[in-house]
mmCIF file of C-alpha atoms in Angstrom:
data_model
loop_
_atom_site.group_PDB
_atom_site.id
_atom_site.type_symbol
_atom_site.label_atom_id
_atom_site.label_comp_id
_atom_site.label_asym_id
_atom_site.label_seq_id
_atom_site.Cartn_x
_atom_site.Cartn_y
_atom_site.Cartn_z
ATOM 1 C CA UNK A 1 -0.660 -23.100 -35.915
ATOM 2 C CA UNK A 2 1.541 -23.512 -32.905
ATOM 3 C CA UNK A 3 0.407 -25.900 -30.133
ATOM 4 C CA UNK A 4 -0.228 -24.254 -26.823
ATOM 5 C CA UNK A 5 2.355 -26.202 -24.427
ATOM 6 C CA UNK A 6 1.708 -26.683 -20.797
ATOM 7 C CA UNK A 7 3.511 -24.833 -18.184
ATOM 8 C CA UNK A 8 5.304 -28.167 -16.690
ATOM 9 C CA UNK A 9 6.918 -28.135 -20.750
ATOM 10 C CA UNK A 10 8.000 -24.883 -21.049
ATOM 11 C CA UNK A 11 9.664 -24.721 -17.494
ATOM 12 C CA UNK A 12 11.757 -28.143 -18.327
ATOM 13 C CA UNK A 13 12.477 -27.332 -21.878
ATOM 14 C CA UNK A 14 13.890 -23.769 -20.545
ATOM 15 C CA UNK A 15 15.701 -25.276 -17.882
ATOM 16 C CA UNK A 16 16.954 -27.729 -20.647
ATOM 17 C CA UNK A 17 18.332 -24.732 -21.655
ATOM 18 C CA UNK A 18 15.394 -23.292 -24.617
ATOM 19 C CA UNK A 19 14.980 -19.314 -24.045
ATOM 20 C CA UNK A 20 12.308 -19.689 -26.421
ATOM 21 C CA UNK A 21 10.076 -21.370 -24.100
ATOM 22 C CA UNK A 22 10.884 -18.374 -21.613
ATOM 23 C CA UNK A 23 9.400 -16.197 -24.127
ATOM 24 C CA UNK A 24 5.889 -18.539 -24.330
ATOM 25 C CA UNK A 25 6.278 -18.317 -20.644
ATOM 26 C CA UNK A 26 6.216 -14.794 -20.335
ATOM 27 C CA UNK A 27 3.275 -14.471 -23.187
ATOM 28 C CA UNK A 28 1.322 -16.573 -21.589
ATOM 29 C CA UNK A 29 2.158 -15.525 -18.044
ATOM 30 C CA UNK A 30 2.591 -11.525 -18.261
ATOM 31 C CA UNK A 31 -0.757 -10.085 -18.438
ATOM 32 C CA UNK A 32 -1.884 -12.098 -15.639
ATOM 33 C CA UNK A 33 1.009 -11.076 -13.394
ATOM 34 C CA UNK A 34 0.407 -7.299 -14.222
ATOM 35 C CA UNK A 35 -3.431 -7.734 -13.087
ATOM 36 C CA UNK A 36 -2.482 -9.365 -9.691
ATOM 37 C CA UNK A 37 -0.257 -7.010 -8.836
ATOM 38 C CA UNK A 38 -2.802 -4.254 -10.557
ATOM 39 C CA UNK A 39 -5.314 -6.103 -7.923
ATOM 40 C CA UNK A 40 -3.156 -5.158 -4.993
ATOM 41 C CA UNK A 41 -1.911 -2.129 -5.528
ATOM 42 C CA UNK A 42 -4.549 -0.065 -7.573
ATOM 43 C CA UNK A 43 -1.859 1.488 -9.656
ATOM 44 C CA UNK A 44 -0.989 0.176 -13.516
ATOM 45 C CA UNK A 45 2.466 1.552 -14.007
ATOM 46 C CA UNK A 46 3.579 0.555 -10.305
ATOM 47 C CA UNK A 47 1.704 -3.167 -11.263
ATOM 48 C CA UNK A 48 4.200 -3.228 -14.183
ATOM 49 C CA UNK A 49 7.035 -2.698 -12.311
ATOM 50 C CA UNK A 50 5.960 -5.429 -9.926
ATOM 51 C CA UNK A 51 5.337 -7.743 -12.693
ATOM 52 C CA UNK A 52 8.940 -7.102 -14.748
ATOM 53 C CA UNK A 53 10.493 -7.622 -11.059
ATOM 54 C CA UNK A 54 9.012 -10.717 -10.689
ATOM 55 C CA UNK A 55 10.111 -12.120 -13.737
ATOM 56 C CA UNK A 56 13.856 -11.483 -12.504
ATOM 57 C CA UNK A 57 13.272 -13.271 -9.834
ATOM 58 C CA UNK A 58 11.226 -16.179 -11.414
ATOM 59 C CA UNK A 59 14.327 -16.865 -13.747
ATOM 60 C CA UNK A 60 16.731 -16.717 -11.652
ATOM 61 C CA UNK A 61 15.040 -18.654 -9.234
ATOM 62 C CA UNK A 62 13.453 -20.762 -11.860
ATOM 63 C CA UNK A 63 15.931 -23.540 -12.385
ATOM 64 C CA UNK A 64 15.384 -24.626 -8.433
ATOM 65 C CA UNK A 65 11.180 -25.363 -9.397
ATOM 66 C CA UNK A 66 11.643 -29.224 -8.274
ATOM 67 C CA UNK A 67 7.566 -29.121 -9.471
ATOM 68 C CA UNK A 68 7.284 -27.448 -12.795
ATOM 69 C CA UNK A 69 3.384 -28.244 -12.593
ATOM 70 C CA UNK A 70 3.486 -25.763 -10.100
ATOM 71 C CA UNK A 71 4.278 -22.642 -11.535
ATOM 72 C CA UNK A 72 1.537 -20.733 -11.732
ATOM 73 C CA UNK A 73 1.153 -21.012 -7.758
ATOM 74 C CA UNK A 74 5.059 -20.431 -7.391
ATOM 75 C CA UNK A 75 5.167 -17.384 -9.689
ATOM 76 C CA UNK A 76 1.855 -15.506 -8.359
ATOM 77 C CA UNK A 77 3.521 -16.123 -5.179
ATOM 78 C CA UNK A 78 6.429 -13.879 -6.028
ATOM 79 C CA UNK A 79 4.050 -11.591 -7.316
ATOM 80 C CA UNK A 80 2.140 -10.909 -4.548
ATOM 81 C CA UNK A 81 5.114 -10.931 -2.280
ATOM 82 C CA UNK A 82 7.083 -8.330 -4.495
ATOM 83 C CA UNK A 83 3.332 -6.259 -4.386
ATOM 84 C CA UNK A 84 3.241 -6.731 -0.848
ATOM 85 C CA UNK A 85 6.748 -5.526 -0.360
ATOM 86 C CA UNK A 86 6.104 -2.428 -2.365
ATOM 87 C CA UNK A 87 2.917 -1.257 -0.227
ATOM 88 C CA UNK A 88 4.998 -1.905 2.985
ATOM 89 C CA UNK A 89 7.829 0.136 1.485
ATOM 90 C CA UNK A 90 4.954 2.702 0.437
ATOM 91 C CA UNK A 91 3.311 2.577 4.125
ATOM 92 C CA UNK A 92 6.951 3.680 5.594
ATOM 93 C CA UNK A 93 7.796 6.207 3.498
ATOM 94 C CA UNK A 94 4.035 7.862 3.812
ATOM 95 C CA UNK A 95 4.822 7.013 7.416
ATOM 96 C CA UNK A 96 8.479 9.165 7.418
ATOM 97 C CA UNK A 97 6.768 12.231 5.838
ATOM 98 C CA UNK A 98 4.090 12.362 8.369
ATOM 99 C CA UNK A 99 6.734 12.435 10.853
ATOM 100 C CA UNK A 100 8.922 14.878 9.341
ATOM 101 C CA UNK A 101 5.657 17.287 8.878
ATOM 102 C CA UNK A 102 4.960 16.456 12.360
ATOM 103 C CA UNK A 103 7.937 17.714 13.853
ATOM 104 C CA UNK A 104 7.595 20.982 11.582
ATOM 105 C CA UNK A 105 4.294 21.158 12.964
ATOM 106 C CA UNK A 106 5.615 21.197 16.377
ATOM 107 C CA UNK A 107 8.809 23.462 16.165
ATOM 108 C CA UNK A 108 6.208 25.947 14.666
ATOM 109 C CA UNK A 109 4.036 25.821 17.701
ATOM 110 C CA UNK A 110 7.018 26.007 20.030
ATOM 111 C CA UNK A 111 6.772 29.115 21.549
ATOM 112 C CA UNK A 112 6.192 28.575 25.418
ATOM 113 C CA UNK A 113 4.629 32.025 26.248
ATOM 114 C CA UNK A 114 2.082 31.545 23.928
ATOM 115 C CA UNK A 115 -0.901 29.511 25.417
ATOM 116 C CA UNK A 116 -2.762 28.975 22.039
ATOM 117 C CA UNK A 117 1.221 27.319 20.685
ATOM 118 C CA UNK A 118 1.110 25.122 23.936
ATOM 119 C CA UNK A 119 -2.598 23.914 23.210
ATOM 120 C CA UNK A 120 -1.846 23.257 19.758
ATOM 121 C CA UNK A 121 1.083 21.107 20.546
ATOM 122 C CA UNK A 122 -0.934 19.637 23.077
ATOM 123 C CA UNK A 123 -3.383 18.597 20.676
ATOM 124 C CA UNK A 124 -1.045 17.899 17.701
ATOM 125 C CA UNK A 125 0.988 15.349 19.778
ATOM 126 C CA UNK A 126 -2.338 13.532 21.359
ATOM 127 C CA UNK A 127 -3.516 13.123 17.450
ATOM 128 C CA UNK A 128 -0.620 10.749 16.938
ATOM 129 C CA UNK A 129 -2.721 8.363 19.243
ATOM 130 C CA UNK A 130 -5.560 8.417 16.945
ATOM 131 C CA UNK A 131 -6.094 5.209 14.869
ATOM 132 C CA UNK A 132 -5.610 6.338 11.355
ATOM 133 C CA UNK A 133 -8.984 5.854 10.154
ATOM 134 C CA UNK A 134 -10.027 8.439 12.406
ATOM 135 C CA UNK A 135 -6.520 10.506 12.038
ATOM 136 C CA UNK A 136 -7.994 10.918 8.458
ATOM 137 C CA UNK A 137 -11.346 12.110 8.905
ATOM 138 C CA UNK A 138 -10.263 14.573 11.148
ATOM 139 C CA UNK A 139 -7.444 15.975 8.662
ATOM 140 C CA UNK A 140 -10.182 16.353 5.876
ATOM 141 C CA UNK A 141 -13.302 17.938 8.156
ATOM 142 C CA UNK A 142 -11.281 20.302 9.885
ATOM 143 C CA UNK A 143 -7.597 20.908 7.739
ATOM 144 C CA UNK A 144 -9.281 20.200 4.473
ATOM 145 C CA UNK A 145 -12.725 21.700 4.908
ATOM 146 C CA UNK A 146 -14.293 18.736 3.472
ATOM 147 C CA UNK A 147 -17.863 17.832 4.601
ATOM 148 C CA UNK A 148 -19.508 14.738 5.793
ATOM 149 C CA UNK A 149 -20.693 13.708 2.482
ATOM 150 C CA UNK A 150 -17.625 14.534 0.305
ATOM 151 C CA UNK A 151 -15.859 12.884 3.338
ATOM 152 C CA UNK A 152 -17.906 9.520 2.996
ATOM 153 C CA UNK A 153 -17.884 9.710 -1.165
ATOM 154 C CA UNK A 154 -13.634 10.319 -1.007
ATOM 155 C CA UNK A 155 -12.666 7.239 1.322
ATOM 156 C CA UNK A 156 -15.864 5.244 -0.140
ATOM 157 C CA UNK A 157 -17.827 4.661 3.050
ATOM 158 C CA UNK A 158 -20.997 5.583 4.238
ATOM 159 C CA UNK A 159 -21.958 8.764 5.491
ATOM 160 C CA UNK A 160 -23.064 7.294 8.844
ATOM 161 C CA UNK A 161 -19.548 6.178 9.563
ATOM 162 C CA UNK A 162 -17.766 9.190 8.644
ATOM 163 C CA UNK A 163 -19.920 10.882 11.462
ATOM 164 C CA UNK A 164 -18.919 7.675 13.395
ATOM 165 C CA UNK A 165 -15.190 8.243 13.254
ATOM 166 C CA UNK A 166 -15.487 11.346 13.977
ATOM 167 C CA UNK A 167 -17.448 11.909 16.476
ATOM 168 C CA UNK A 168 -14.716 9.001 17.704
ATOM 169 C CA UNK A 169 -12.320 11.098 17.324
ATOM 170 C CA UNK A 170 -12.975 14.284 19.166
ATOM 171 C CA UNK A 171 -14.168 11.967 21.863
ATOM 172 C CA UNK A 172 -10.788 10.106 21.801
ATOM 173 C CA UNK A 173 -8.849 13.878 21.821
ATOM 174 C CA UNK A 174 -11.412 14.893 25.149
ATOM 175 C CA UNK A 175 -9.716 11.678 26.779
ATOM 176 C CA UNK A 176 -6.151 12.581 25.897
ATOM 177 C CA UNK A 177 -6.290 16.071 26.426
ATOM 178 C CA UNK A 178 -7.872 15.802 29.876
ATOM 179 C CA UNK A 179 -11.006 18.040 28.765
#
């Protein structure tokens, strides 16, 4: 049976020049990787991606660990960083499609004899000013049809706080809209 060799070995006997210790590495060091990443961005194949990313980076990055003892900090590091990286790049893009249905939105309503068209522009452009958290309630009770309580079971809070954001909400709109 083999011996299980510390981190510090494998990461000088591969910089030594051993792929085989690479491949103990990445036995030992895989799984763990895919559940961090798993951890921070609640989705297994997107996790996997993170993890097989990291590696790249790891090894080619690998031969400037001046601590070897410290690779489990070092690589979990990347990890998080490349997960991190992904939900920014995921935040933008959900960011860039809100815009882009907001401005269909709004050269739909664009008709300026048509006082109901001004109002809902009116209103469409002041719910940009909404914190999100509220931006979503309001989508799902009023676009969505969702209740309260399928409101508060969907984005796992309590019902209480779903009424909280909003009532918020419609408050926040009364401001904006001068009502």
């Amino acid at each position: 049976m083999k011996e299980k060799k510390s981190d510090s070995d494998l990461i000088l006997a591969f910089q030594s020049g051993d792929q085989n210790a690479l491949n103990q590495l990445v036995r030992q060091w895989h799984k763990i990787f895919c559940e961090k990443a798993y951890w921070l961005v609640k989705d297994a194949d997107v996790a996997k991606d993170i993890a097989q990313d990291s590696w790249t980076v790891i090894i080619r990055r690998i031969y400037a660990l001046n601590k070897p003892e410290s690779f489990g900090s070092w690589a979990l590091r990347i990890v998080c960083n490349n997960a991190i990286d992904e939900l920014n790049r995921n935040k933008r893009q959900q960011k860039h499609k809100e815009q882009i249905k907001y401005e269909q939105e709004k050269a739909a309503f664009q008709k300026p004899s048509d006082t109901n068209a001004e109002i809902k522009l009116k209103l469409l452009e002041a719910f940009k000013y909404l914190p999100e958290h509220q931006q979503v309630v309001l989508k799902l009770f009023y676009r969505e049809s969702y209740s309260l309580k399928e409101i508060s079971s969907m984005l796992n809070i309590s019902m209480g706080t779903a009424k909280s954001r909003l009532f918020h909400a419609r408050e926040k709109l009364k401001q904006l809209l001068n009502v």
